[in-house]
């Protein structure tokens, strides 16, 4: 399996609090992605990165920000969590554009 | 709007039979199409990639077809086994959007012993 670690694996927090999810890779892949997965919607891209300090928005980026200060780490931040952001969040990596993505095992986030 | 549709219902088949899953899309011109497997509580795992100029791709018991005229991909698992039970996702690399992949909602497959 590709070396991808997501942390935390589970988190429960309250509306209005900031939350940061971490994705760490040991593959030295250039591209990193954050998705959310919800019933009836499938996987939807939140943000992605194509290099250190290079990021771009995905399909559902409102309410989320990201940072990538090192090749191996990609952080997803919810500045002020809302209940609609309750979801399972997946990080993925790939070494080239349009190539297979390798996914972490997800973070289950509940916002009460 | 852009849309990807997979078999809306769960698919149950008998062990040893061939499972066929569909992925239909509208308003895309994908250069690539990928299939992933997802088990409960786990992230998706890549299975196969097919390019727009390829009609068919095979890997062991798996076969994928890609018809850009029909805007459809079919995913076949031959000689299915209970261990093949999982949710299968198709994903499109929408041409012109760089690295962005769009995923279908998935089809849940159960192989009955």
CSV table of C-alpha atoms in Angstrom, one decimal:
chain,number,residue,atom,x,y,z
A,1,UNK,CA,0.0,0.0,0.0
A,2,UNK,CA,1.1,3.6,-0.7
A,3,UNK,CA,2.4,5.3,2.4
A,4,UNK,CA,-0.4,7.6,3.3
A,5,UNK,CA,-1.5,8.4,6.8
A,6,UNK,CA,-4.4,10.5,7.7
A,7,UNK,CA,-4.9,11.9,11.2
A,8,UNK,CA,-7.0,11.9,13.2
A,9,UNK,CA,-9.0,8.9,12.1
A,10,UNK,CA,-12.0,10.1,14.0
A,11,UNK,CA,-13.0,13.4,15.4
A,12,UNK,CA,-16.1,14.9,17.0
A,13,UNK,CA,-16.3,18.6,17.5
A,14,UNK,CA,-18.7,21.4,17.9
A,15,UNK,CA,-20.1,23.9,15.4
A,16,UNK,CA,-17.9,27.0,15.1
A,17,UNK,CA,-14.7,25.4,16.2
A,18,UNK,CA,-11.6,25.2,13.9
A,19,UNK,CA,-10.6,21.8,12.7
A,20,UNK,CA,-7.4,20.7,11.0
A,21,UNK,CA,-7.0,17.4,9.3
A,22,UNK,CA,-3.5,16.1,8.3
A,23,UNK,CA,-2.4,14.0,5.4
A,24,UNK,CA,1.1,12.6,5.4
A,25,UNK,CA,2.8,10.7,2.6
A,26,UNK,CA,6.1,8.9,2.3
A,27,UNK,CA,6.0,8.4,-1.5
A,28,UNK,CA,7.3,11.8,-2.5
A,29,UNK,CA,4.4,12.2,-4.9
A,30,UNK,CA,3.8,15.6,-6.4
A,31,UNK,CA,0.0,15.7,-6.3
A,32,UNK,CA,-2.1,15.6,-3.2
A,33,UNK,CA,-5.9,15.8,-2.9
A,34,UNK,CA,-8.6,16.2,-0.3
A,35,UNK,CA,-12.0,14.7,-0.9
A,36,UNK,CA,-15.2,14.4,1.1
A,37,UNK,CA,-17.5,11.4,0.7
A,38,UNK,CA,-21.2,11.7,1.6
A,39,UNK,CA,-24.1,9.3,0.9
A,40,UNK,CA,-25.7,10.0,-2.5
A,41,UNK,CA,-22.8,12.3,-3.6
A,42,UNK,CA,-19.8,10.1,-3.9
A,43,UNK,CA,-16.3,11.5,-3.6
A,44,UNK,CA,-16.1,15.2,-4.2
A,45,UNK,CA,-12.9,17.1,-4.6
A,46,UNK,CA,-12.3,19.9,-2.0
A,47,UNK,CA,-8.8,21.2,-2.8
A,48,UNK,CA,-5.7,19.8,-4.4
A,49,UNK,CA,-2.0,20.6,-4.5
A,50,UNK,CA,0.4,20.2,-7.4
A,51,UNK,CA,3.5,21.1,-5.5
A,52,UNK,CA,4.8,22.8,-2.3
A,53,UNK,CA,2.8,25.9,-1.8
A,54,UNK,CA,0.8,25.3,-5.0
A,55,UNK,CA,-2.8,24.6,-4.4
A,56,UNK,CA,-6.1,25.0,-6.2
A,57,UNK,CA,-9.8,24.7,-5.5
A,58,UNK,CA,-11.9,21.8,-6.3
A,59,UNK,CA,-15.7,21.3,-6.7
A,60,UNK,CA,-16.7,21.9,-3.1
A,61,UNK,CA,-14.0,24.3,-1.6
A,62,UNK,CA,-16.3,26.8,0.2
A,63,UNK,CA,-15.5,26.7,4.0
A,64,UNK,CA,-12.2,24.9,3.6
A,65,UNK,CA,-8.6,26.0,3.2
A,66,UNK,CA,-5.4,24.0,2.7
A,67,UNK,CA,-1.7,24.4,3.1
A,68,UNK,CA,1.3,22.4,1.8
A,69,UNK,CA,4.6,23.6,3.2
A,70,UNK,CA,6.4,20.3,2.6
A,71,UNK,CA,6.1,17.7,-0.1
A,72,UNK,CA,4.9,15.1,2.4
A,73,UNK,CA,2.2,17.0,4.3
A,74,UNK,CA,-1.1,18.4,3.1
A,75,UNK,CA,-3.4,20.1,5.7
A,76,UNK,CA,-7.1,20.7,5.4
A,77,UNK,CA,-8.6,23.3,7.7
A,78,UNK,CA,-12.2,24.1,8.5
A,79,UNK,CA,-11.9,27.6,9.9
A,80,UNK,CA,-15.3,27.5,11.6
A,81,UNK,CA,-16.9,24.0,11.3
A,82,UNK,CA,-20.6,23.7,10.4
A,83,UNK,CA,-22.8,20.6,10.7
A,84,UNK,CA,-22.9,20.4,6.9
A,85,UNK,CA,-19.2,19.6,7.0
A,86,UNK,CA,-19.9,16.3,8.8
A,87,UNK,CA,-18.4,13.8,6.4
A,88,UNK,CA,-15.7,11.3,5.8
A,89,UNK,CA,-12.6,13.0,4.4
A,90,UNK,CA,-10.1,11.2,2.2
A,91,UNK,CA,-6.6,12.3,1.2
A,92,UNK,CA,-5.2,11.0,-2.0
A,93,UNK,CA,-1.8,11.2,-3.8
A,94,UNK,CA,-0.5,10.7,-7.3
A,95,UNK,CA,2.8,11.1,-9.0
A,96,UNK,CA,1.6,12.5,-12.3
A,97,UNK,CA,-1.4,14.2,-13.8
A,98,UNK,CA,-4.3,11.9,-14.6
A,99,UNK,CA,-2.6,8.9,-13.1
A,100,UNK,CA,-4.1,6.6,-10.5
A,101,UNK,CA,-4.6,8.1,-7.1
A,102,UNK,CA,-3.7,6.3,-3.9
A,103,UNK,CA,-6.0,7.0,-1.0
A,104,UNK,CA,-5.7,7.1,2.7
A,105,UNK,CA,-8.2,5.3,4.9
A,106,UNK,CA,-10.1,8.5,5.7
A,107,UNK,CA,-11.0,10.7,8.7
A,108,UNK,CA,-14.6,10.5,10.0
A,109,UNK,CA,-15.5,14.0,11.2
A,110,UNK,CA,-18.7,14.7,13.1
A,111,UNK,CA,-19.7,18.2,13.9
A,112,UNK,CA,-22.4,18.6,16.4
B,1,UNK,CA,-24.3,20.2,-15.7
B,2,UNK,CA,-21.7,17.5,-15.6
B,3,UNK,CA,-22.9,14.2,-14.3
B,4,UNK,CA,-21.7,10.6,-13.7
B,5,UNK,CA,-24.1,7.8,-13.1
B,6,UNK,CA,-23.4,4.3,-11.9
B,7,UNK,CA,-25.9,1.4,-11.4
B,8,UNK,CA,-28.2,3.0,-8.9
B,9,UNK,CA,-29.2,-0.3,-7.3
B,10,UNK,CA,-27.0,-2.7,-5.5
B,11,UNK,CA,-26.0,-5.6,-7.6
B,12,UNK,CA,-26.2,-9.2,-6.3
B,13,UNK,CA,-24.8,-12.1,-8.3
B,14,UNK,CA,-24.0,-15.7,-7.8
B,15,UNK,CA,-20.5,-16.8,-7.3
B,16,UNK,CA,-18.8,-17.8,-10.6
B,17,UNK,CA,-21.0,-15.5,-12.7
B,18,UNK,CA,-19.8,-12.4,-14.5
B,19,UNK,CA,-20.7,-9.1,-12.8
B,20,UNK,CA,-21.2,-6.1,-15.1
B,21,UNK,CA,-21.2,-2.6,-13.7
B,22,UNK,CA,-22.0,0.5,-15.7
B,23,UNK,CA,-20.7,4.1,-15.6
B,24,UNK,CA,-22.5,6.7,-17.8
B,25,UNK,CA,-21.5,10.3,-18.1
B,26,UNK,CA,-22.8,13.4,-19.7
B,27,UNK,CA,-21.3,16.7,-20.6
B,28,UNK,CA,-17.7,15.4,-20.3
B,29,UNK,CA,-15.0,14.6,-22.7
B,30,UNK,CA,-12.7,12.6,-20.5
B,31,UNK,CA,-9.2,11.7,-21.6
B,32,UNK,CA,-9.1,8.9,-18.9
B,33,UNK,CA,-11.5,6.8,-17.0
B,34,UNK,CA,-10.6,4.9,-13.9
B,35,UNK,CA,-12.2,2.2,-11.8
B,36,UNK,CA,-11.7,1.9,-8.0
B,37,UNK,CA,-12.8,-0.6,-5.4
B,38,UNK,CA,-13.8,0.6,-1.9
B,39,UNK,CA,-14.4,-1.7,1.1
B,40,UNK,CA,-16.3,-0.5,4.1
B,41,UNK,CA,-14.3,1.9,6.3
B,42,UNK,CA,-11.4,2.0,3.8
B,43,UNK,CA,-10.2,4.4,1.1
B,44,UNK,CA,-10.7,3.5,-2.6
B,45,UNK,CA,-8.2,1.3,-4.2
B,46,UNK,CA,-7.2,1.8,-7.8
B,47,UNK,CA,-8.0,-1.1,-10.2
B,48,UNK,CA,-7.8,-0.1,-13.9
B,49,UNK,CA,-7.3,3.0,-16.0
B,50,UNK,CA,-8.4,3.3,-19.7
B,51,UNK,CA,-7.7,6.1,-22.1
B,52,UNK,CA,-10.1,7.6,-24.6
B,53,UNK,CA,-8.3,6.0,-27.5
B,54,UNK,CA,-8.5,2.5,-25.9
B,55,UNK,CA,-11.6,0.4,-26.4
B,56,UNK,CA,-10.8,-2.3,-23.8
B,57,UNK,CA,-8.4,-3.0,-21.0
B,58,UNK,CA,-7.9,-6.2,-19.0
B,59,UNK,CA,-6.3,-7.2,-15.8
B,60,UNK,CA,-6.7,-10.8,-14.6
B,61,UNK,CA,-10.4,-11.3,-14.1
B,62,UNK,CA,-11.2,-7.7,-14.7
B,63,UNK,CA,-12.2,-6.0,-18.0
B,64,UNK,CA,-13.1,-2.4,-18.7
B,65,UNK,CA,-14.5,-1.0,-21.9
B,66,UNK,CA,-14.8,2.6,-22.8
B,67,UNK,CA,-17.2,3.9,-25.5
B,68,UNK,CA,-16.8,7.6,-26.0
B,69,UNK,CA,-19.7,7.7,-28.4
B,70,UNK,CA,-22.1,6.2,-26.0
B,71,UNK,CA,-20.4,8.0,-23.1
B,72,UNK,CA,-20.2,4.8,-21.2
B,73,UNK,CA,-17.8,2.5,-19.5
B,74,UNK,CA,-18.5,-1.1,-18.5
B,75,UNK,CA,-16.6,-2.9,-15.8
B,76,UNK,CA,-16.7,-6.7,-15.8
B,77,UNK,CA,-15.6,-9.2,-13.2
B,78,UNK,CA,-15.5,-12.7,-14.5
B,79,UNK,CA,-15.7,-15.8,-12.4
B,80,UNK,CA,-16.8,-13.6,-9.5
B,81,UNK,CA,-15.9,-14.6,-5.9
B,82,UNK,CA,-17.4,-13.5,-2.5
B,83,UNK,CA,-14.1,-11.6,-2.0
B,84,UNK,CA,-15.1,-9.4,-4.9
B,85,UNK,CA,-18.0,-8.0,-2.8
B,86,UNK,CA,-17.3,-4.2,-2.4
B,87,UNK,CA,-18.4,-0.9,-3.8
B,88,UNK,CA,-16.9,0.0,-7.2
B,89,UNK,CA,-16.4,3.6,-8.2
B,90,UNK,CA,-15.7,5.1,-11.6
B,91,UNK,CA,-13.8,8.3,-12.0
B,92,UNK,CA,-13.3,10.6,-14.9
B,93,UNK,CA,-10.4,12.9,-15.6
B,94,UNK,CA,-12.5,15.7,-17.3
B,95,UNK,CA,-10.4,16.9,-20.2
B,96,UNK,CA,-9.3,20.5,-19.7
B,97,UNK,CA,-9.7,20.6,-15.9
B,98,UNK,CA,-6.1,19.6,-15.1
B,99,UNK,CA,-5.9,17.3,-12.1
B,100,UNK,CA,-9.6,17.2,-11.2
B,101,UNK,CA,-11.3,13.9,-11.1
B,102,UNK,CA,-15.0,13.4,-10.9
B,103,UNK,CA,-16.3,10.3,-9.1
B,104,UNK,CA,-19.5,8.4,-9.5
B,105,UNK,CA,-21.5,7.4,-6.4
B,106,UNK,CA,-20.5,3.8,-6.8
B,107,UNK,CA,-22.2,0.5,-7.2
B,108,UNK,CA,-22.4,-2.0,-4.3
B,109,UNK,CA,-21.7,-5.5,-5.5
B,110,UNK,CA,-22.4,-8.6,-3.4
B,111,UNK,CA,-21.3,-12.0,-4.6
B,112,UNK,CA,-23.4,-14.7,-3.1
B,113,UNK,CA,-21.6,-18.0,-2.4
